[in-house]
Amino acid sequence: MTQLISYMGTKRNLAGRVGDLVRESRPGPLLDVFSGMCAVGHSVGTSRSIWTNDVQHFAHLVANATFCSSNLAPASESLNDLCACSYEAHRASLRHKFAEELAAERLALALPSCSGYNLVFDHSIERANGLIKGAGYGSYDLFMRRFAGSYIGYEQAMDFDALRFALDVLLKNGKLCEEGHHWSILGLCVALSKCSTTTGHFAQALRPKDNTFTRFKAQRARSLRFEWLRAMEQLAPVGSRQWRASNRAFRSDVLGLLPSLTTSTRKPSVIYADPPYTADQYSRYYHIYETAVLYDYPSASGRGMYRDGRHASTFSQKSTVERSFDELIRNAAQLRADLIISYPANGLLEDSERRIPDLLRRFYKRAPQIVKIDYSHSTMGASKGSQRQAVTEILYRVNIK
Ligand SMILES: C[S@@+](CC[C@H](N)C(=O)[O-])C[C@H]1O[C@@H](n2cnc3c(N)ncnc32)[C@H](O)[C@@H]1O
């Protein structure tokens, strides 16, 4: 998945190093408690059971499909055939319902300057902000009303809603199993990432400028349905079905999950923790994928059109980050699991190079192994401004006595 969707803070480039530390740890299940796009699970592979956790629905869906599915992703050709009828019918009804908006967008895209599209863009954000939570539920026009004209085009949003409608019909009629439905929704998320006009996250849609308008138009011209079918060809689980049956995917706040596992008969042997390290909340950057998965007509607020009730991680708040590290490490030690943490030297937790080893010594009663890795990571234009930043990422590993 790390190849298909760009994700802030993914450890794709460090996963091999983390994988080496996991291999040197106790045998038994590895629990990746902030799994994101599961770079480390991919690197460790089938050598042990992989358990994942992430508080976000989208990240959980990625992990569950990749590591826990009993079935392969549905083949794109047969899925296309199965969907065709409901897709075409619903698309036609959306085309009728949103005829004015579709025409306005078509006109704006035919102009050489972006001024016409900027009207479409501003209007669409204003409209989305005026929507009432839950209103329209069941009419399968969520992306037309919320995100068309801003993050994606009207034609693309129409494809999204019509495909989502067709997939839900197939699920209801028993023509697609729940897992097949999940894989197909993941495919839709990949297609969104290919078609949207963003820097790789959804904190804000990019308003076109005259010097970016040609690129903007090319992005709007992409077929979301085609990207979806292409994604369906690329999505695949890891390992054998038998191995996947030994894996687990949780969707909890890590600080609730770890204590709940102390009474479980099966416990993780190794915990890998890659917490968020800035004040940027993931729920703000990836809200559109949450809405794609839940399809629940949330309210939309601000220029980014964020969902109401989104998760706020205590690891991304200055006032709570230290206490959260304390709890994380204490709970991991209580589970008697080896622990590997990755955290950059300049993360939100101040003086982390002293504080993390202090906490590890306090709860594990031994000094951690420390590996420093210099690398340049993508900020995707998040709050730090520049696109790439040189960071020293530090891996801390401690084994239980
Ligand atoms: C730095 S990213 C992890 C990236 C991942 N290692 C990868 O390679 O893709 C942090 C992840 O933690 C999740 N998260 C943030 N706070 C959390 C919490 N309190 N409990 C569980 N997950 C959380 C976010 O949704 C995000 O996916």
XYZ file of C-alpha atoms and ligand atoms in Angstrom:
428
model
C 0.000 0.000 0.000
C 2.928 2.326 0.658
C 3.561 2.158 -3.111
C -0.022 3.043 -4.006
C -0.917 5.796 -1.538
C 1.382 8.529 -0.309
C 1.138 8.853 3.465
C 2.808 11.330 5.780
C 5.418 9.788 8.036
C 5.372 6.388 6.359
C 8.450 4.361 7.265
C 8.861 2.874 3.810
C 12.530 3.896 3.712
C 13.270 2.724 7.252
C 11.205 -0.440 7.256
C 14.191 -2.662 6.395
C 16.128 -1.378 9.433
C 13.137 -1.817 11.730
C 12.618 -5.286 10.243
C 16.214 -6.218 11.222
C 15.535 -5.160 14.835
C 12.310 -7.175 14.861
C 14.223 -10.258 13.641
C 16.651 -9.855 16.574
C 13.734 -9.781 19.038
C 11.779 -12.576 20.716
C 9.826 -14.891 18.412
C 6.040 -14.481 18.371
C 3.530 -11.917 17.119
C 4.703 -8.426 16.181
C 2.158 -5.735 17.066
C 2.597 -2.515 15.042
C 0.545 -0.110 17.183
C 0.574 2.868 14.771
C 0.468 0.868 11.562
C -0.509 3.558 8.990
C 0.216 2.027 5.585
C 1.930 -0.988 7.220
C 5.453 -0.478 5.848
C 6.982 -2.483 8.694
C 4.500 -5.351 8.411
C 5.435 -5.638 4.729
C 9.129 -5.685 5.579
C 8.848 -8.323 8.328
C 6.599 -10.424 6.102
C 5.523 -13.937 6.912
C 8.321 -14.838 9.344
C 5.950 -14.285 12.294
C 2.342 -13.232 12.909
C 1.657 -9.570 12.190
C -0.810 -7.719 14.340
C -1.639 -4.135 13.472
C -3.434 -1.230 15.075
C -4.391 2.220 13.869
C -7.108 4.484 15.165
C -8.225 5.554 11.680
C -10.804 3.517 9.707
C -8.891 3.837 6.453
C -5.561 2.656 7.896
C -7.385 -0.188 9.632
C -8.997 -1.237 6.351
C -5.585 -1.288 4.665
C -4.127 -3.470 7.436
C -7.100 -5.788 7.670
C -7.218 -6.417 3.921
C -3.448 -6.834 3.569
C -2.760 -9.060 6.560
C -6.040 -10.690 7.590
C -8.109 -11.367 4.421
C -9.057 -14.895 3.655
C -9.613 -13.973 0.016
C -7.710 -12.212 -2.741
C -8.969 -8.847 -4.003
C -11.721 -9.330 -6.613
C -10.413 -9.419 -10.178
C -10.951 -6.048 -11.795
C -12.592 -7.366 -14.978
C -15.274 -9.385 -13.226
C -15.847 -6.598 -10.696
C -16.335 -4.176 -13.576
C -18.907 -6.507 -15.164
C -20.720 -7.029 -11.872
C -20.919 -3.278 -11.204
C -21.763 -2.106 -14.723
C -25.549 -2.081 -14.553
C -26.059 -0.258 -11.209
C -23.095 1.995 -11.922
C -24.481 3.174 -15.276
C -27.989 3.675 -13.903
C -26.876 5.654 -10.861
C -24.422 7.699 -12.882
C -27.226 8.690 -15.252
C -29.405 9.821 -12.352
C -26.547 11.868 -10.851
C -25.848 13.410 -14.250
C -29.439 14.570 -14.338
C -29.503 15.794 -10.719
C -26.258 17.771 -11.011
C -26.625 18.879 -14.649
C -26.013 22.565 -13.854
C -22.858 21.957 -11.819
C -21.470 19.564 -14.446
C -22.051 22.105 -17.193
C -20.447 24.920 -15.175
C -17.358 22.790 -14.553
C -17.101 21.776 -18.210
C -17.204 25.431 -19.257
C -14.634 26.475 -16.660
C -12.252 23.716 -17.760
C -12.515 24.847 -21.381
C -11.175 28.319 -20.507
C -7.456 29.144 -20.834
C -7.379 30.962 -17.468
C -8.344 29.570 -14.069
C -10.697 32.407 -13.084
C -13.839 30.472 -14.073
C -12.734 27.378 -12.191
C -11.999 29.422 -9.097
C -15.693 30.336 -8.964
C -16.583 26.627 -9.186
C -13.995 25.857 -6.492
C -15.136 28.544 -4.019
C -18.789 27.724 -4.556
C -18.214 24.022 -3.930
C -16.453 24.672 -0.614
C -19.176 27.066 0.486
C -21.854 24.508 -0.427
C -20.072 21.687 1.429
C -19.792 23.815 4.557
C -23.537 24.484 4.493
C -24.497 20.801 4.520
C -26.170 19.376 7.577
C -24.774 16.197 9.112
C -26.704 13.142 7.945
C -28.787 15.061 5.372
C -29.033 13.139 2.099
C -27.944 9.823 3.648
C -28.915 6.984 1.302
C -28.972 9.090 -1.876
C -25.409 8.165 -2.892
C -24.366 11.665 -3.852
C -21.962 12.297 -0.944
C -18.855 13.053 -3.001
C -20.842 15.192 -5.467
C -22.050 17.347 -2.585
C -18.915 17.376 -0.439
C -15.795 17.169 -2.580
C -16.715 17.811 -6.250
C -15.177 21.018 -7.576
C -12.503 21.137 -4.857
C -10.455 17.977 -4.215
C -11.779 16.199 -7.304
C -13.831 17.108 -10.363
C -17.596 16.595 -10.795
C -17.127 13.787 -13.319
C -14.751 12.048 -10.913
C -17.082 12.506 -7.928
C -19.936 11.138 -10.028
C -17.866 8.028 -10.746
C -17.047 7.672 -7.064
C -20.679 7.894 -5.914
C -21.952 5.637 -8.709
C -19.294 2.991 -7.998
C -19.947 3.159 -4.272
C -23.656 2.704 -5.004
C -22.985 -0.295 -7.262
C -20.667 -1.918 -4.683
C -23.221 -1.503 -1.900
C -25.918 -3.053 -4.118
C -23.643 -6.023 -4.842
C -22.924 -6.474 -1.134
C -26.611 -6.322 -0.268
C -27.519 -8.862 -2.976
C -24.797 -11.237 -1.834
C -22.933 -10.944 -5.165
C -19.890 -9.492 -3.382
C -18.691 -10.715 0.027
C -17.760 -8.272 2.777
C -14.042 -8.726 2.116
C -14.522 -8.139 -1.613
C -16.426 -4.980 -0.739
C -13.579 -3.817 1.534
C -10.973 -4.434 -1.178
C -13.112 -2.500 -3.647
C -13.428 0.483 -1.277
C -9.644 0.440 -0.857
C -9.392 0.553 -4.647
C -11.643 3.627 -4.604
C -9.319 5.294 -2.075
C -6.326 4.611 -4.313
C -8.268 6.076 -7.268
C -9.043 9.178 -5.178
C -5.360 9.618 -4.421
C -4.550 9.420 -8.154
C -7.243 11.900 -9.245
C -7.255 14.540 -6.493
C -5.565 17.926 -6.727
C -3.534 17.897 -3.512
C 0.044 17.718 -2.323
C -0.575 14.117 -1.213
C -2.793 14.857 1.780
C -6.172 16.489 2.266
C -5.560 19.360 4.694
C -6.681 21.689 1.926
C -7.631 21.349 -1.733
C -5.332 23.208 -4.117
C -7.097 26.202 -5.683
C -5.861 26.430 -9.279
C -3.590 29.272 -10.377
C -2.945 30.297 -13.977
C 0.524 28.746 -13.900
C -0.812 25.406 -12.531
C -4.038 25.294 -14.530
C -2.763 23.030 -17.308
C -1.645 20.450 -14.753
C -4.884 20.938 -12.834
C -6.951 20.249 -15.964
C -4.941 17.129 -16.750
C -5.633 15.852 -13.235
C -9.364 16.580 -13.613
C -9.357 14.689 -16.936
C -8.293 11.429 -15.273
C -10.988 8.784 -15.148
C -11.642 7.738 -11.548
C -13.241 4.544 -12.779
C -10.162 3.649 -14.802
C -7.869 4.397 -11.824
C -10.118 2.234 -9.650
C -9.906 -0.705 -12.055
C -6.144 -0.262 -12.263
C -5.884 -0.200 -8.460
C -7.941 -3.393 -8.241
C -5.299 -5.115 -10.369
C -2.568 -4.028 -7.971
C -4.159 -4.725 -4.593
C -3.123 -8.014 -3.025
C -2.785 -9.507 0.442
C 0.561 -10.629 1.891
C 1.424 -14.298 2.466
C -0.699 -17.409 2.512
C -4.300 -17.588 3.701
C -3.159 -19.870 6.552
C -0.556 -17.351 7.750
C -3.054 -14.492 7.463
C -5.446 -16.404 9.741
C -2.886 -15.938 12.558
C -2.844 -12.149 12.137
C -5.041 -9.509 13.763
C -5.993 -5.918 12.891
C -7.200 -3.626 15.678
C -8.690 -0.147 15.372
C -8.215 1.481 18.765
C -6.425 4.251 20.496
C -3.136 2.584 21.426
C -3.453 3.779 25.008
C -6.703 1.809 25.330
C -5.559 -1.213 23.321
C -2.434 -2.203 25.257
C -4.106 -2.471 28.707
C -6.962 -4.450 27.118
C -4.461 -7.062 25.863
C -3.091 -7.874 29.341
C -6.041 -10.228 29.975
C -5.906 -11.768 26.493
C -4.661 -15.371 26.122
C -2.561 -14.410 23.082
C -0.212 -11.515 23.619
C 2.265 -9.787 21.315
C 5.955 -10.656 21.778
C 7.249 -7.499 20.129
C 5.625 -4.078 19.876
C 6.669 -1.557 17.240
C 5.589 2.043 17.897
C 5.867 4.762 15.266
C 3.764 7.543 16.808
C 2.899 10.793 15.063
C 5.736 13.217 15.728
C 4.269 16.631 14.861
C 1.219 18.646 15.891
C -0.395 17.720 12.554
C -3.370 15.462 13.263
C -3.672 12.540 10.815
C -7.460 12.841 11.034
C -7.152 16.291 9.415
C -4.839 15.125 6.641
C -6.706 11.968 5.640
C -10.357 12.817 6.454
C -11.485 12.187 2.878
C -10.401 8.525 3.048
C -12.318 8.165 6.325
C -15.412 9.531 4.568
C -14.793 7.246 1.575
C -14.743 4.234 3.896
C -17.636 5.261 6.167
C -19.753 7.012 3.502
C -21.745 8.505 6.358
C -22.624 12.106 5.394
C -20.633 13.884 8.116
C -20.707 17.655 8.405
C -17.844 19.504 6.690
C -15.949 22.380 8.204
C -13.481 24.937 6.900
C -11.640 25.099 3.602
C -10.375 21.549 4.116
C -13.963 20.320 4.725
C -12.958 18.194 7.699
C -15.284 15.643 9.262
C -16.906 16.391 12.578
C -15.839 14.263 15.551
C -12.458 13.345 14.087
C -9.848 11.730 16.332
C -7.313 13.959 18.084
C -4.160 12.048 18.941
C -2.596 12.823 22.313
C 0.784 12.152 20.651
C 0.172 15.237 18.485
C -0.516 17.621 21.371
C 2.239 19.359 23.238
C 0.397 19.191 26.563
C -0.171 15.412 26.430
C 2.679 13.948 24.400
C 4.981 13.223 27.353
C 2.260 11.521 29.384
C 1.302 9.473 26.306
C 4.867 8.167 25.866
C 4.966 7.309 29.561
C 1.723 5.306 29.270
C 2.752 3.613 26.020
C 6.060 2.359 27.415
C 4.601 1.369 30.809
C 1.802 -0.634 29.117
C 4.209 -2.364 26.705
C 6.414 -3.419 29.646
C 3.352 -4.688 31.544
C 2.550 -6.880 28.534
C 6.112 -8.223 28.789
C 6.740 -7.414 25.121
C 10.029 -6.314 23.564
C 9.597 -2.752 22.347
C 10.916 -0.854 19.322
C 10.141 2.860 18.977
C 10.961 5.098 16.040
C 10.960 8.851 16.638
C 12.814 11.709 14.984
C 15.248 13.823 16.993
C 13.143 16.937 16.285
C 9.705 15.449 17.125
C 7.017 17.136 19.216
C 8.259 15.424 22.392
C 10.966 17.820 23.520
C 14.367 16.431 24.448
C 13.180 13.016 23.198
C 16.726 11.645 22.905
C 16.994 11.830 26.699
C 13.350 11.299 27.687
C 12.603 8.133 25.673
C 15.686 6.228 26.985
C 14.828 7.437 30.525
C 11.319 6.002 30.256
C 12.614 2.752 28.736
C 15.117 2.356 31.600
C 12.428 3.095 34.171
C 9.895 0.517 32.943
C 12.185 -2.134 31.395
C 15.003 -1.786 33.946
C 17.632 -1.803 31.222
C 19.226 0.561 28.736
C 17.881 0.560 25.172
C 19.851 -0.137 22.012
C 19.890 3.064 19.947
C 20.279 3.285 16.163
C 20.464 6.711 14.495
C 19.589 7.066 10.830
C 19.933 10.302 8.855
C 17.474 10.660 6.041
C 15.400 13.142 4.124
C 11.661 12.763 4.469
C 8.695 14.236 2.644
C 6.560 16.700 4.608
C 4.042 16.765 1.723
C 3.723 20.485 2.301
C 2.358 19.925 5.842
C 2.862 22.517 8.570
C 6.636 22.584 8.115
C 6.369 24.327 4.745
C 9.229 22.893 2.690
C 8.675 19.675 0.748
C 11.674 17.697 2.040
C 13.355 17.840 5.399
C 16.589 16.323 6.614
C 15.902 14.457 9.847
C 17.680 12.102 12.173
C 15.307 9.245 12.854
C 16.150 7.295 15.974
C 15.248 3.679 16.594
C 15.120 2.640 20.258
C 14.913 -1.057 21.089
C 14.619 -2.704 24.465
C 14.037 -6.366 25.284
C 12.076 -7.627 28.241
C 14.251 -9.363 30.854
C 3.735 8.082 11.744
S 2.225 7.344 11.235
C 2.657 5.650 11.110
C 3.220 5.322 9.754
C 3.483 3.843 9.571
N 4.561 3.362 10.407
C 3.816 3.568 8.109
O 4.923 3.155 7.797
O 2.945 3.818 7.256
C 1.281 7.380 12.686
C -0.079 6.646 12.611
O -0.609 6.600 13.935
C -2.019 6.746 13.897
N -2.385 7.239 15.252
C -2.216 8.487 15.756
N -2.547 8.514 17.054
C -2.922 7.255 17.390
C -3.347 6.647 18.595
N -3.458 7.353 19.717
N -3.632 5.326 18.589
C -3.529 4.604 17.445
N -3.132 5.130 16.258
C -2.828 6.433 16.236
C -2.282 7.676 12.740
O -3.571 7.475 12.213
C -1.165 7.289 11.756
O -1.626 6.367 10.803
